Short mmCIF file of C-alpha atoms in Angstrom, two decimals:
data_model
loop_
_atom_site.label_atom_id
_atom_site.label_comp_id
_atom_site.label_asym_id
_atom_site.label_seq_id
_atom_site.Cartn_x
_atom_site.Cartn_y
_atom_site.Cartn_z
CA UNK E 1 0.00 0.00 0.00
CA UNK E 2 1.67 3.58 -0.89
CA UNK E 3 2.58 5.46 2.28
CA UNK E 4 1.22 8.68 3.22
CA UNK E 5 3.68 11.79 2.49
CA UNK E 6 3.36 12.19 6.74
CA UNK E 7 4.84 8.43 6.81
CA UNK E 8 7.74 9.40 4.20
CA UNK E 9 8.71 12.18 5.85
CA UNK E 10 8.70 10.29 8.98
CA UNK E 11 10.66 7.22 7.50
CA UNK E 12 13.05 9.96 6.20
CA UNK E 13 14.01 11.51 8.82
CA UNK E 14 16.90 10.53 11.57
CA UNK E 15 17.69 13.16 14.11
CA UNK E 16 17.22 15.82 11.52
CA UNK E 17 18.71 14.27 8.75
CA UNK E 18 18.47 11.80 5.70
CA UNK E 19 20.81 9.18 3.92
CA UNK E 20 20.40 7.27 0.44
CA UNK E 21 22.92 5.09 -0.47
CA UNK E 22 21.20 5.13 -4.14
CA UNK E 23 18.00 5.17 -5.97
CA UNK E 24 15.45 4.32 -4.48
CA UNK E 25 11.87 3.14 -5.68
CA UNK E 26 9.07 4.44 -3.39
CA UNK E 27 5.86 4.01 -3.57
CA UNK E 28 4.64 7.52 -3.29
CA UNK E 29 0.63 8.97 -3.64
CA UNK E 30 0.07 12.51 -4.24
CA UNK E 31 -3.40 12.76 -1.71
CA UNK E 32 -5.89 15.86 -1.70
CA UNK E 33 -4.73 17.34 2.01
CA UNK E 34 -7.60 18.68 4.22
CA UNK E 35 -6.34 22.18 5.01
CA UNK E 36 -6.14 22.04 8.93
CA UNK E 37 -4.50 24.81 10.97
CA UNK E 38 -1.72 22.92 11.51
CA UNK E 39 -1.35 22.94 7.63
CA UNK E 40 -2.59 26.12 7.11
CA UNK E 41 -0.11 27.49 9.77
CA UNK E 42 2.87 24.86 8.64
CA UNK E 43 2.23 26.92 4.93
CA UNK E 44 2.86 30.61 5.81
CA UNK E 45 6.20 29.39 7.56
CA UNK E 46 7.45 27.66 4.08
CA UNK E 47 8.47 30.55 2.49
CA UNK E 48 10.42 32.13 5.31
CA UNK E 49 13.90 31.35 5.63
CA UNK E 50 15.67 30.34 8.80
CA UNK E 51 16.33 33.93 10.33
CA UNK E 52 13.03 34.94 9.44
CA UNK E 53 11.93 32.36 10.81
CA UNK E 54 13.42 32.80 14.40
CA UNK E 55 11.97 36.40 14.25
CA UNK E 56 8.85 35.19 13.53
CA UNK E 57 8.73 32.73 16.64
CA UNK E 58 10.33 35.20 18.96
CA UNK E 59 7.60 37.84 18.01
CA UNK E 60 4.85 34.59 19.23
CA UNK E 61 7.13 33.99 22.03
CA UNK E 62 6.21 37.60 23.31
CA UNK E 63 2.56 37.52 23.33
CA UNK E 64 2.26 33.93 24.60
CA UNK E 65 3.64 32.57 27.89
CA UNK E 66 3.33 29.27 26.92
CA UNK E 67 6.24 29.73 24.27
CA UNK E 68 10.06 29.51 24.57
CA UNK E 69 11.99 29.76 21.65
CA UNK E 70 15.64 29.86 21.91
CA UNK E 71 17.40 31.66 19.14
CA UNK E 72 20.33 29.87 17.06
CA UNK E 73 23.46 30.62 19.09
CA UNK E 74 25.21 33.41 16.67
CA UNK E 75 28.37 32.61 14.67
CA UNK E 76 31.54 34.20 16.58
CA UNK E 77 32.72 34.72 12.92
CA UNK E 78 30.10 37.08 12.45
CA UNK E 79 31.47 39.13 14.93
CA UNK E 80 35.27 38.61 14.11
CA UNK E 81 34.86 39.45 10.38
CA UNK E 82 32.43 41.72 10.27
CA UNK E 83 34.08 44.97 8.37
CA UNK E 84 34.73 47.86 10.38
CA UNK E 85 31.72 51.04 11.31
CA UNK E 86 30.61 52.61 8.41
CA UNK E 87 32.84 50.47 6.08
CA UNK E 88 30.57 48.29 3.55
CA UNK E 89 31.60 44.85 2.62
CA UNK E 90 33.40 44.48 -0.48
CA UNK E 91 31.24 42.72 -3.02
CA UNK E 92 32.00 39.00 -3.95
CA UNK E 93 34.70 38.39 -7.21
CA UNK E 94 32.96 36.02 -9.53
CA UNK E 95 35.65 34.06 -11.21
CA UNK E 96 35.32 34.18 -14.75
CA UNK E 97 35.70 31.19 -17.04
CA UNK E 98 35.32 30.53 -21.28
CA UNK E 99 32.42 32.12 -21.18
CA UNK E 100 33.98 35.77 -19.68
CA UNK E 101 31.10 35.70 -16.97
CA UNK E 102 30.17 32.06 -16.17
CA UNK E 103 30.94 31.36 -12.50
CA UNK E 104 28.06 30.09 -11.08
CA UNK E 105 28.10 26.15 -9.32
CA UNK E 106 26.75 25.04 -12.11
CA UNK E 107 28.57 26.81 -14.76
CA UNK E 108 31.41 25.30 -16.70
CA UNK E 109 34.14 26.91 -15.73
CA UNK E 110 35.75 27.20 -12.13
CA UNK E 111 38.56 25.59 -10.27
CA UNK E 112 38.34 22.07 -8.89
CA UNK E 113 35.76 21.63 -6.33
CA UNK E 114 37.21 21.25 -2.39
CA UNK E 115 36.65 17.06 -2.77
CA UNK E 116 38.90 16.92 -5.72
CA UNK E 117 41.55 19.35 -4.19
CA UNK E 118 41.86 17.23 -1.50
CA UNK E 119 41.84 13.90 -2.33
CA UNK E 120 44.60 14.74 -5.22
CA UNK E 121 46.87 16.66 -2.09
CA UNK E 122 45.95 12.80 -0.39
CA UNK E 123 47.93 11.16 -2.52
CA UNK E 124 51.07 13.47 -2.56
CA UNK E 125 50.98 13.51 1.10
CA UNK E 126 50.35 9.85 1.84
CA UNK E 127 51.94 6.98 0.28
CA UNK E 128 51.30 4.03 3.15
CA UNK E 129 48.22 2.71 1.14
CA UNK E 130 46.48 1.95 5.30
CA UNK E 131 47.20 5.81 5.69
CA UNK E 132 45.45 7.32 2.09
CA UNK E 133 42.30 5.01 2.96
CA UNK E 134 42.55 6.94 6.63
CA UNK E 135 42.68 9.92 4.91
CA UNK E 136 40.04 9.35 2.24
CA UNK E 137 37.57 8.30 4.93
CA UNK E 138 38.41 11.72 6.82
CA UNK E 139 38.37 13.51 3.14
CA UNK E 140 34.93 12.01 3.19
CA UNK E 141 33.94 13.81 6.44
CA UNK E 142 34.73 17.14 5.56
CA UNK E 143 32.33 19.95 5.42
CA UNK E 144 31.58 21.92 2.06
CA UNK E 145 34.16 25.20 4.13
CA UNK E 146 36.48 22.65 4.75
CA UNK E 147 36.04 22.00 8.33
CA UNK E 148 35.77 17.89 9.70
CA UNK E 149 32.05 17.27 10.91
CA UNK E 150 32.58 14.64 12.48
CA UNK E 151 34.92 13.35 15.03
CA UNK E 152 38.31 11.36 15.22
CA UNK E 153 35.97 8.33 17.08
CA UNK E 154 33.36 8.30 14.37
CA UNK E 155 35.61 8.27 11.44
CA UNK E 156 37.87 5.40 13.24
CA UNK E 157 34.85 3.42 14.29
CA UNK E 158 33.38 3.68 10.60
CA UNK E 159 36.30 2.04 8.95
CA UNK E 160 37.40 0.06 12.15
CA UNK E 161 40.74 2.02 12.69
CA UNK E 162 42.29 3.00 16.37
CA UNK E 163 41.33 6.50 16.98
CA UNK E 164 45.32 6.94 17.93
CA UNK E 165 46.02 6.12 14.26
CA UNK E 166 42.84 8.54 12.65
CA UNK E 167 44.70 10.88 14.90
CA UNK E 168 48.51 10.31 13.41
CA UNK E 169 47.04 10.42 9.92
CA UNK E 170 44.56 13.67 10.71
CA UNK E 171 47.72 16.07 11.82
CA UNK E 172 49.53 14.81 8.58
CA UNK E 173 46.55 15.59 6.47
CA UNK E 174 46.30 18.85 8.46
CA UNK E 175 49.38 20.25 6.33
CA UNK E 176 47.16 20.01 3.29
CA UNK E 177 46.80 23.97 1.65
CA UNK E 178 45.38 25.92 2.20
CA UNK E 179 45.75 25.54 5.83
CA UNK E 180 43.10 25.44 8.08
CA UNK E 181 41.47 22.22 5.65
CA UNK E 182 40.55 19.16 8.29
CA UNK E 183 40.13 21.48 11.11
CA UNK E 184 37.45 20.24 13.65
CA UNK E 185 36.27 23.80 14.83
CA UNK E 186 36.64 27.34 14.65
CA UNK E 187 39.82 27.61 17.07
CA UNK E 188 41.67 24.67 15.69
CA UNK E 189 41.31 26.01 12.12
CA UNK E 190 42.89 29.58 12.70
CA UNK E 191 45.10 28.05 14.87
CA UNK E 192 46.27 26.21 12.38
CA UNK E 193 47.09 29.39 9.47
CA UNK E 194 48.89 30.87 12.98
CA UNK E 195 50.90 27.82 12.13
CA UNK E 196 51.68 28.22 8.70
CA UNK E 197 52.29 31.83 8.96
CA UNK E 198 54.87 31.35 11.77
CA UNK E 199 52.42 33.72 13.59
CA UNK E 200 51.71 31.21 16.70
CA UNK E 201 52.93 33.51 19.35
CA UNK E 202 51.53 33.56 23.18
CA UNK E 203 49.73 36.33 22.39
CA UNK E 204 48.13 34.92 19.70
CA UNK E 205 47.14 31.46 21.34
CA UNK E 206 45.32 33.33 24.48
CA UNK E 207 43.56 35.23 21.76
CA UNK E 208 42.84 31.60 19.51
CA UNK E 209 42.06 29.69 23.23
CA UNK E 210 39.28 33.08 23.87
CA UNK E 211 37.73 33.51 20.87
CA UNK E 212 34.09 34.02 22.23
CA UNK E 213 35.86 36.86 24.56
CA UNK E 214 37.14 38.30 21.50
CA UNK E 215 33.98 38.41 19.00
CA UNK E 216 32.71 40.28 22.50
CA UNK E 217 35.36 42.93 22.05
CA UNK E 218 36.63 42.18 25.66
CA UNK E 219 40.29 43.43 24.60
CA UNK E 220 41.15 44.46 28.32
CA UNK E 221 40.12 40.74 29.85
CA UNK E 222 42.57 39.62 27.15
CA UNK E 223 45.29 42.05 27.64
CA UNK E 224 45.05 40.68 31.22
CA UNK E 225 44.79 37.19 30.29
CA UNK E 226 47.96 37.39 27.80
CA UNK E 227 50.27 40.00 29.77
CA UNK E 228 50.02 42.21 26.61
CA UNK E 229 48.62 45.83 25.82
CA UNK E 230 45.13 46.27 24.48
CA UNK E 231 47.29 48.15 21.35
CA UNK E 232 49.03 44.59 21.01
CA UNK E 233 45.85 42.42 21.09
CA UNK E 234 44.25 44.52 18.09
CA UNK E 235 47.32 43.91 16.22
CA UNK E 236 46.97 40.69 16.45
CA UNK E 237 42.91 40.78 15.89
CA UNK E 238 43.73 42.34 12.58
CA UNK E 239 46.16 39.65 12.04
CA UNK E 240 43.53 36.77 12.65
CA UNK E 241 40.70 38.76 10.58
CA UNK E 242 43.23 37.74 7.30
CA UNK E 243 42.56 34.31 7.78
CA UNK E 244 40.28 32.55 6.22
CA UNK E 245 37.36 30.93 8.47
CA UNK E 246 36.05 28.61 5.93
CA UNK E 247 39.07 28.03 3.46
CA UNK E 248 37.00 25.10 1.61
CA UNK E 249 34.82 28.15 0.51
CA UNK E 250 37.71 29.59 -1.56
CA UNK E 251 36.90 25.80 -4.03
CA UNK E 252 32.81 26.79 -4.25
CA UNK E 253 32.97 28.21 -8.08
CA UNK E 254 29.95 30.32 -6.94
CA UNK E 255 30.43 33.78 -5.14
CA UNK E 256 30.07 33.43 -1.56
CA UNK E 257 26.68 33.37 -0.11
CA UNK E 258 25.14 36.09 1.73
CA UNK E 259 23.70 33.83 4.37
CA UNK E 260 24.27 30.60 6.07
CA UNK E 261 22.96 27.67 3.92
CA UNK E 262 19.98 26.07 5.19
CA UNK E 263 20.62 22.73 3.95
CA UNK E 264 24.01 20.74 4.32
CA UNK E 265 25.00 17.85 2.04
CA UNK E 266 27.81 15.62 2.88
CA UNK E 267 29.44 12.82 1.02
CA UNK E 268 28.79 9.64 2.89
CA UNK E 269 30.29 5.93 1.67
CA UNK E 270 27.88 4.90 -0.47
CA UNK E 271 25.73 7.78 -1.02
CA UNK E 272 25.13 11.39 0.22
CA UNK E 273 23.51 12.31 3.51
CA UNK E 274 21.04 15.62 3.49
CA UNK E 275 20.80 17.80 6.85
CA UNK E 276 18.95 20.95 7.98
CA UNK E 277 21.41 23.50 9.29
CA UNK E 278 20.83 23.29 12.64
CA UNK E 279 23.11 25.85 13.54
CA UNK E 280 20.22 28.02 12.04
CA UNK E 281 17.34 27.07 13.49
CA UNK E 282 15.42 27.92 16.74
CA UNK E 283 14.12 25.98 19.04
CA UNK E 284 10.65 25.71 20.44
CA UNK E 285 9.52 24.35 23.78
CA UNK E 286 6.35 24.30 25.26
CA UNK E 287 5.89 25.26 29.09
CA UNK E 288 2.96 23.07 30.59
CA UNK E 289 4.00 23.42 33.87
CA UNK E 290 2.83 27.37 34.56
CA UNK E 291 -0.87 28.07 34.51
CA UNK E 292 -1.86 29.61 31.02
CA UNK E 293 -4.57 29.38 29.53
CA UNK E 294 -5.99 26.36 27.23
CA UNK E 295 -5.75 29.18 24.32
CA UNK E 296 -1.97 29.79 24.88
CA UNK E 297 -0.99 26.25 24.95
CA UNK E 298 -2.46 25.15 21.91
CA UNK E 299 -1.61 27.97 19.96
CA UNK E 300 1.84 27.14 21.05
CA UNK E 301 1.67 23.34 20.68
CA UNK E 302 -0.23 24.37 17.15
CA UNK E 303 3.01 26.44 16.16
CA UNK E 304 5.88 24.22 16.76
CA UNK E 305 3.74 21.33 15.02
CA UNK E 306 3.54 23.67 12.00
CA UNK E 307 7.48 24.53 12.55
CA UNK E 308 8.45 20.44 12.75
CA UNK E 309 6.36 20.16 9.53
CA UNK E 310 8.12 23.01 8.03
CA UNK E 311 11.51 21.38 8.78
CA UNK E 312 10.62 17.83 7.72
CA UNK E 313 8.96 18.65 4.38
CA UNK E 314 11.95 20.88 3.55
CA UNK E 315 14.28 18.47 4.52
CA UNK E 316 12.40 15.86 2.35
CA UNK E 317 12.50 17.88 -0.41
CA UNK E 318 16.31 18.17 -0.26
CA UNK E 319 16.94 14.65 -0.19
CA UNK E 320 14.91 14.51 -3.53
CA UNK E 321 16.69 16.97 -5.12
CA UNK E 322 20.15 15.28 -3.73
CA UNK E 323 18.52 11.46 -4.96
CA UNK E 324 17.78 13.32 -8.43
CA UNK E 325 21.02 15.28 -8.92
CA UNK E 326 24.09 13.08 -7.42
CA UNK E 327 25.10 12.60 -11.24
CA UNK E 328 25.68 16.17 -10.85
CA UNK E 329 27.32 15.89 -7.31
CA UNK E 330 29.16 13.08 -8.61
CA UNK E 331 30.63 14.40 -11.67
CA UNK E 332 29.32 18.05 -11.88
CA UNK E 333 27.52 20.12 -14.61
CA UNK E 334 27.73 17.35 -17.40
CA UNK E 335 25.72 15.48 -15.47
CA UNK E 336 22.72 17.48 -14.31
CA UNK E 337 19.56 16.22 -14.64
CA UNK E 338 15.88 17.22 -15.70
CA UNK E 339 14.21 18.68 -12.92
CA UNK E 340 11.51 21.08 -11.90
CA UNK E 341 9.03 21.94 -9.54
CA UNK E 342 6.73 20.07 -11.12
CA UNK E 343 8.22 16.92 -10.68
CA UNK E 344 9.47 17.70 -7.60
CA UNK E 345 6.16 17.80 -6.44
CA UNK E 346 4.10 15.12 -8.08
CA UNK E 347 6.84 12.74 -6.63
CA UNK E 348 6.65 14.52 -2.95
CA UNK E 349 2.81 14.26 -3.32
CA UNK E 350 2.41 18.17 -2.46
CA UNK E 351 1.34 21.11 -4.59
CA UNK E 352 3.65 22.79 -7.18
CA UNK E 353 3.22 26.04 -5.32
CA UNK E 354 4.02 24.25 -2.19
CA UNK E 355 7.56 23.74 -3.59
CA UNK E 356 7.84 27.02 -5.00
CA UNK E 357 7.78 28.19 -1.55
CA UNK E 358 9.99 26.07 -0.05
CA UNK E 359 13.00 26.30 -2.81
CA UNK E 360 12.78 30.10 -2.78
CA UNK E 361 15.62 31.56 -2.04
CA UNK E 362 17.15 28.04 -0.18
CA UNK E 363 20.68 28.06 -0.17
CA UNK E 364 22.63 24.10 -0.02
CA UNK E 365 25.90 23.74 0.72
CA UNK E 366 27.31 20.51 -1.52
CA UNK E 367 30.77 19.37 -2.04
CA UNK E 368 30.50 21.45 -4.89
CA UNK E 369 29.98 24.70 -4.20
CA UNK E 370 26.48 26.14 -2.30
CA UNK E 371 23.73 26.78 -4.98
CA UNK E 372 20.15 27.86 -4.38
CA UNK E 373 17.40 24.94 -4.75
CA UNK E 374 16.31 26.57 -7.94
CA UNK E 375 19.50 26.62 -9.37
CA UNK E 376 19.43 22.85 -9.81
CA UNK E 377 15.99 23.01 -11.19
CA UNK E 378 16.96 22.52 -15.53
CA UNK E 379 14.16 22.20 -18.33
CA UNK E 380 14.40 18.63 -19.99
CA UNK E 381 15.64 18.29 -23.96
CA UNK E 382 14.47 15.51 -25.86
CA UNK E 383 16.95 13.59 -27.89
CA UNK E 384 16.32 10.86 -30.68
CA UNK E 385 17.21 8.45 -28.77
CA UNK E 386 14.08 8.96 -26.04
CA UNK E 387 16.05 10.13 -23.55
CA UNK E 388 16.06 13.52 -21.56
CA UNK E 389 18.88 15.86 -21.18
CA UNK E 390 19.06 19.09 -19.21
CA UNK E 391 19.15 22.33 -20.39
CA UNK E 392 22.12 23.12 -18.05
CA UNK E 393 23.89 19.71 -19.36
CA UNK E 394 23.70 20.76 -22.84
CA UNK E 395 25.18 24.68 -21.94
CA UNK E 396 27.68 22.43 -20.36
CA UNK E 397 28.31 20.25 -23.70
CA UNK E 398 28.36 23.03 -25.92
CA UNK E 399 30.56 25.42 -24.19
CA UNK E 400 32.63 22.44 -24.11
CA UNK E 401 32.95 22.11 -27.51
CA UNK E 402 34.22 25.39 -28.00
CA UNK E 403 36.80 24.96 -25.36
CA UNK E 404 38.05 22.52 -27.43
CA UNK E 405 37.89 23.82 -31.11
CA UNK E 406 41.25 24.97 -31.38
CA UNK E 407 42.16 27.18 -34.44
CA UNK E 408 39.12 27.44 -36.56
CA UNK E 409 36.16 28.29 -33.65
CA UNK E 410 32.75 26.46 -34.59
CA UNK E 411 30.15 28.38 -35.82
CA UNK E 412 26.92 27.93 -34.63
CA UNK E 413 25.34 25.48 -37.46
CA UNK E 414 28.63 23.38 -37.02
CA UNK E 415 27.58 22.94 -33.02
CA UNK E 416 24.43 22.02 -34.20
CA UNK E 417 25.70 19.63 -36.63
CA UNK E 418 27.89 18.32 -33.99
CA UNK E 419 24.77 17.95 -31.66
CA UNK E 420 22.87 16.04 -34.09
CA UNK E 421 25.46 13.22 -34.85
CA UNK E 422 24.97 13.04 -30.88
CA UNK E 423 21.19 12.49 -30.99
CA UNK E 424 20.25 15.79 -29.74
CA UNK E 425 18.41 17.63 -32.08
CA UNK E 426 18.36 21.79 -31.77
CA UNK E 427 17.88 24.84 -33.38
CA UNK E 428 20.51 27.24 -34.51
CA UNK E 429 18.84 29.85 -32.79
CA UNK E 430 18.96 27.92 -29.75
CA UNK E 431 22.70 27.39 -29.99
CA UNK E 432 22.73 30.70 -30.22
CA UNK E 433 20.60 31.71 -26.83
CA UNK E 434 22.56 28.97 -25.30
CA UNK E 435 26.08 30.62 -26.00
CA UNK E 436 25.11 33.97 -25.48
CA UNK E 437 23.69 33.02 -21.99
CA UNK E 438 27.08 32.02 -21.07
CA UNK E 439 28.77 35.04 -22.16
CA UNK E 440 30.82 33.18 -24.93
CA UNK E 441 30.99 35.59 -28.24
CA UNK E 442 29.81 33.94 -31.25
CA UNK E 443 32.79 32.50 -33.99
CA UNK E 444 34.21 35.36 -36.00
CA UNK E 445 34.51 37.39 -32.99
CA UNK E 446 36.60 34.07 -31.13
CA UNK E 447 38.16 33.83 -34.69
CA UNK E 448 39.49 37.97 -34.18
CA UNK E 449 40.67 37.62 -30.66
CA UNK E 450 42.68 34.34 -31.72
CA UNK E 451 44.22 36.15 -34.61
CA UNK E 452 45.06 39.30 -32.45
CA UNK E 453 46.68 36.58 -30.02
CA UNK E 454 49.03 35.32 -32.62
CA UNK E 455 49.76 38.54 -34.05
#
């Protein structure tokens, strides 16, 4: 019997987060929902993200004394790299590939994504073939900004190591550049660019061993704590606002974005496991000790319900964009799929709009790179062959044509031509809108900047 979407999301979820290992067939029903006010409630929290979300519930929080909602604790690198008064942030440097303006995640161009960095470092670092499995298992633990998310005991008991030896193999892997890659928290990763820089004074370990003093500005505590002037301690603040946080960030192709993801992914043997961003997130709890009335604790039991549901659909609706896209994960733009909200929804069993709200403006962290929800959404191509390509694929396969042509650049009619030996059967026009989208200039102008090259 097909399971309710309340029993999927259920079955999906773990302690806020889900794991495939590969596809999957599920018997899924797409059911008319009676619009409760649970539902009805769960529906105008969709489209709000995570902060908005915690303002939201705070706001309830005030008016009913039968709510506690704990706002996320806040990032200390918030407060450490936050640009000075009155200074504004510089904006983000898109890095610019064939196409003179295509840097986004799913773009063709762009350095090697942080997994591919490090595993090829792996190899030039560790030769003992016990140690590179070590180190591929930790590789395989590392966060999209390059931090470990997981501990020395987890990773040893995965792959039935001694901790003491994860641990030998970890400060080896440690050296990898940029430093600061494998660290397992804030401290340990600027401690370790204080490393490389030959910057590891006293001074600067009180300040590393204090950081949540620091992001509070209390300069005279640490002048006290490190036998140094207050003048001394901002030098070396300034020093530790040049390093780099989250150095697996500098491998995301896309700019940086302009909030915390909501949504984690994380290679896992096997498959990929999906997470909510809990680090974001409020939490709710529900006083039924004190004496409020009936009214109060409903509406408050009615509201974290509605929040729960929130998370779980959201989080469901990751892991079916992750289940539909790890060709992409896998083996990047080449390989992304046919999606939309459309099909998102008939096989989630909830309403197109319903999806729509959800995927606006969501931000996922992958291995490569963090991309909005939408951004993985492609239209499908038909090719003569019956099967589906994306339209993002076939900007991928074009563009890489061109990157290949050497002397004499294709014209349009010859990528077409090209494209139908292949099966896939498109206009020139469409060529056409498909180059110009990615910024590459059509052939005689390629053909004028090659000549000028050689001149």
């Amino acid at each position: 019997m097909a399971r309710s979407l309340k029993g999927l999301l259920e079955e999906s979820m773990s302690q806020g987060q889900s794991m495939f290992t590969g596809p999957q067939l599920i018997a899924r029903q797409a059911s008319a929902l009676a619009m409760t006010p649970e539902l009805r409630r769960a529906i105008s929290l969709l489209k709000l993200s995570n902060s908005e979300l915690t303002k939201e519930l705070l706001r309830e929080a005030a008016v009913n004394p039968a709510l506690t909602v704990s706002a996320p604790t806040q990032d200390v690198t918030l407060n450490l790299w936050k640009p000075p008064s009155g200074v504004k942030p510089r904006p983000p440097q898109m890095q610019v590939g064939i196409g003179g303006g295509l840097g986004e995640a799913l773009g063709v161009a762009g350095s090697p994504g942080l997994q591919e960095h490090i595993l090829h470092e792996l190899r030039l670092v560790l030769r003992d073939p016990e140690d590179l499995a070590i180190g591929e298992a930790l590789a395989e633990a590392v966060s999209p900004w390059g931090w470990l998310d997981r501990s020395v005991g987890e990773v040893a008991e995965e792959i039935q190591v001694p901790a003491q030896k994860v641990e030998v193999v970890l400060s080896r892997v440690q050296e990898i550049e940029p430093a600061g890659l494998f660290a397992r928290d804030l401290r340990e990763c600027l401690w370790l660019q204080a490393q490389d820089r030959d910057l590891l004074s006293p001074v600067m370990a009180c300040l590393l061993n204090n950081l949540p003093l620091l992001a509070e500005g209390g300069l005279t505590e640490l002048a006290r704590l490190s036998d140094a002037t207050e003048d001394e301690i901002r030098a070396h603040l300034a020093l530790i606002r040049n390093f780099d946080p989250k150095p697996g960030l500098r491998f995301d192709p896309a700019s940086p974005p302009p909030s915390e993801p909501d949504i984690i992914v994380r290679r896992r043997r096997g498959g990929w496991r999906v997470s909510l961003n809990n680090s974001t997130l409020p939490e709710i709890d529900i006083n039924n000790r004190a004496k409020h009335g009936s009214e109060d604790l409903r509406a408050a039991e009615l509201l974290r319900r509605a929040v729960v549901r929130r998370n779980e659909t959201l989080l469901h609706l990751a892991t079916e964009i992750v289940q539909c896209q790890s060709g992409w994960l896998e083996a990047g733009p080449a390989r992304l799929a046919p999606m939309s909200f459309s099909s998102l929804a008939a096989a989630l069993g909830l309403h197109e709009t319903t999806v729509g709200r959800l995927a606006a403006g969501r931000m996922m962290a992958t291995p490569r790179g963090t991309v909005t929800l939408r951004a993985l959404c492609s239209a499908s191509i038909a090719t003569q062959n019956g099967e589906h390509i994306s339209a993002v694929a076939l900007r991928h396969r074009i563009a890489a044509m061109i990157a290949q042509e050497g002397s004499k650049p294709l014209n349009d009619v010859q990528i077409v031509e090209n494209l139908a030996d292949a099966g896939i059967l498109l206009a020139r026009r469409t060529v056409a809108k498909y180059r110009s989208q990615m910024g590459i200039p059509n052939a005689s102008v390629r053909e004028e900047k090659l000549g000028s090259a050689g001149a």
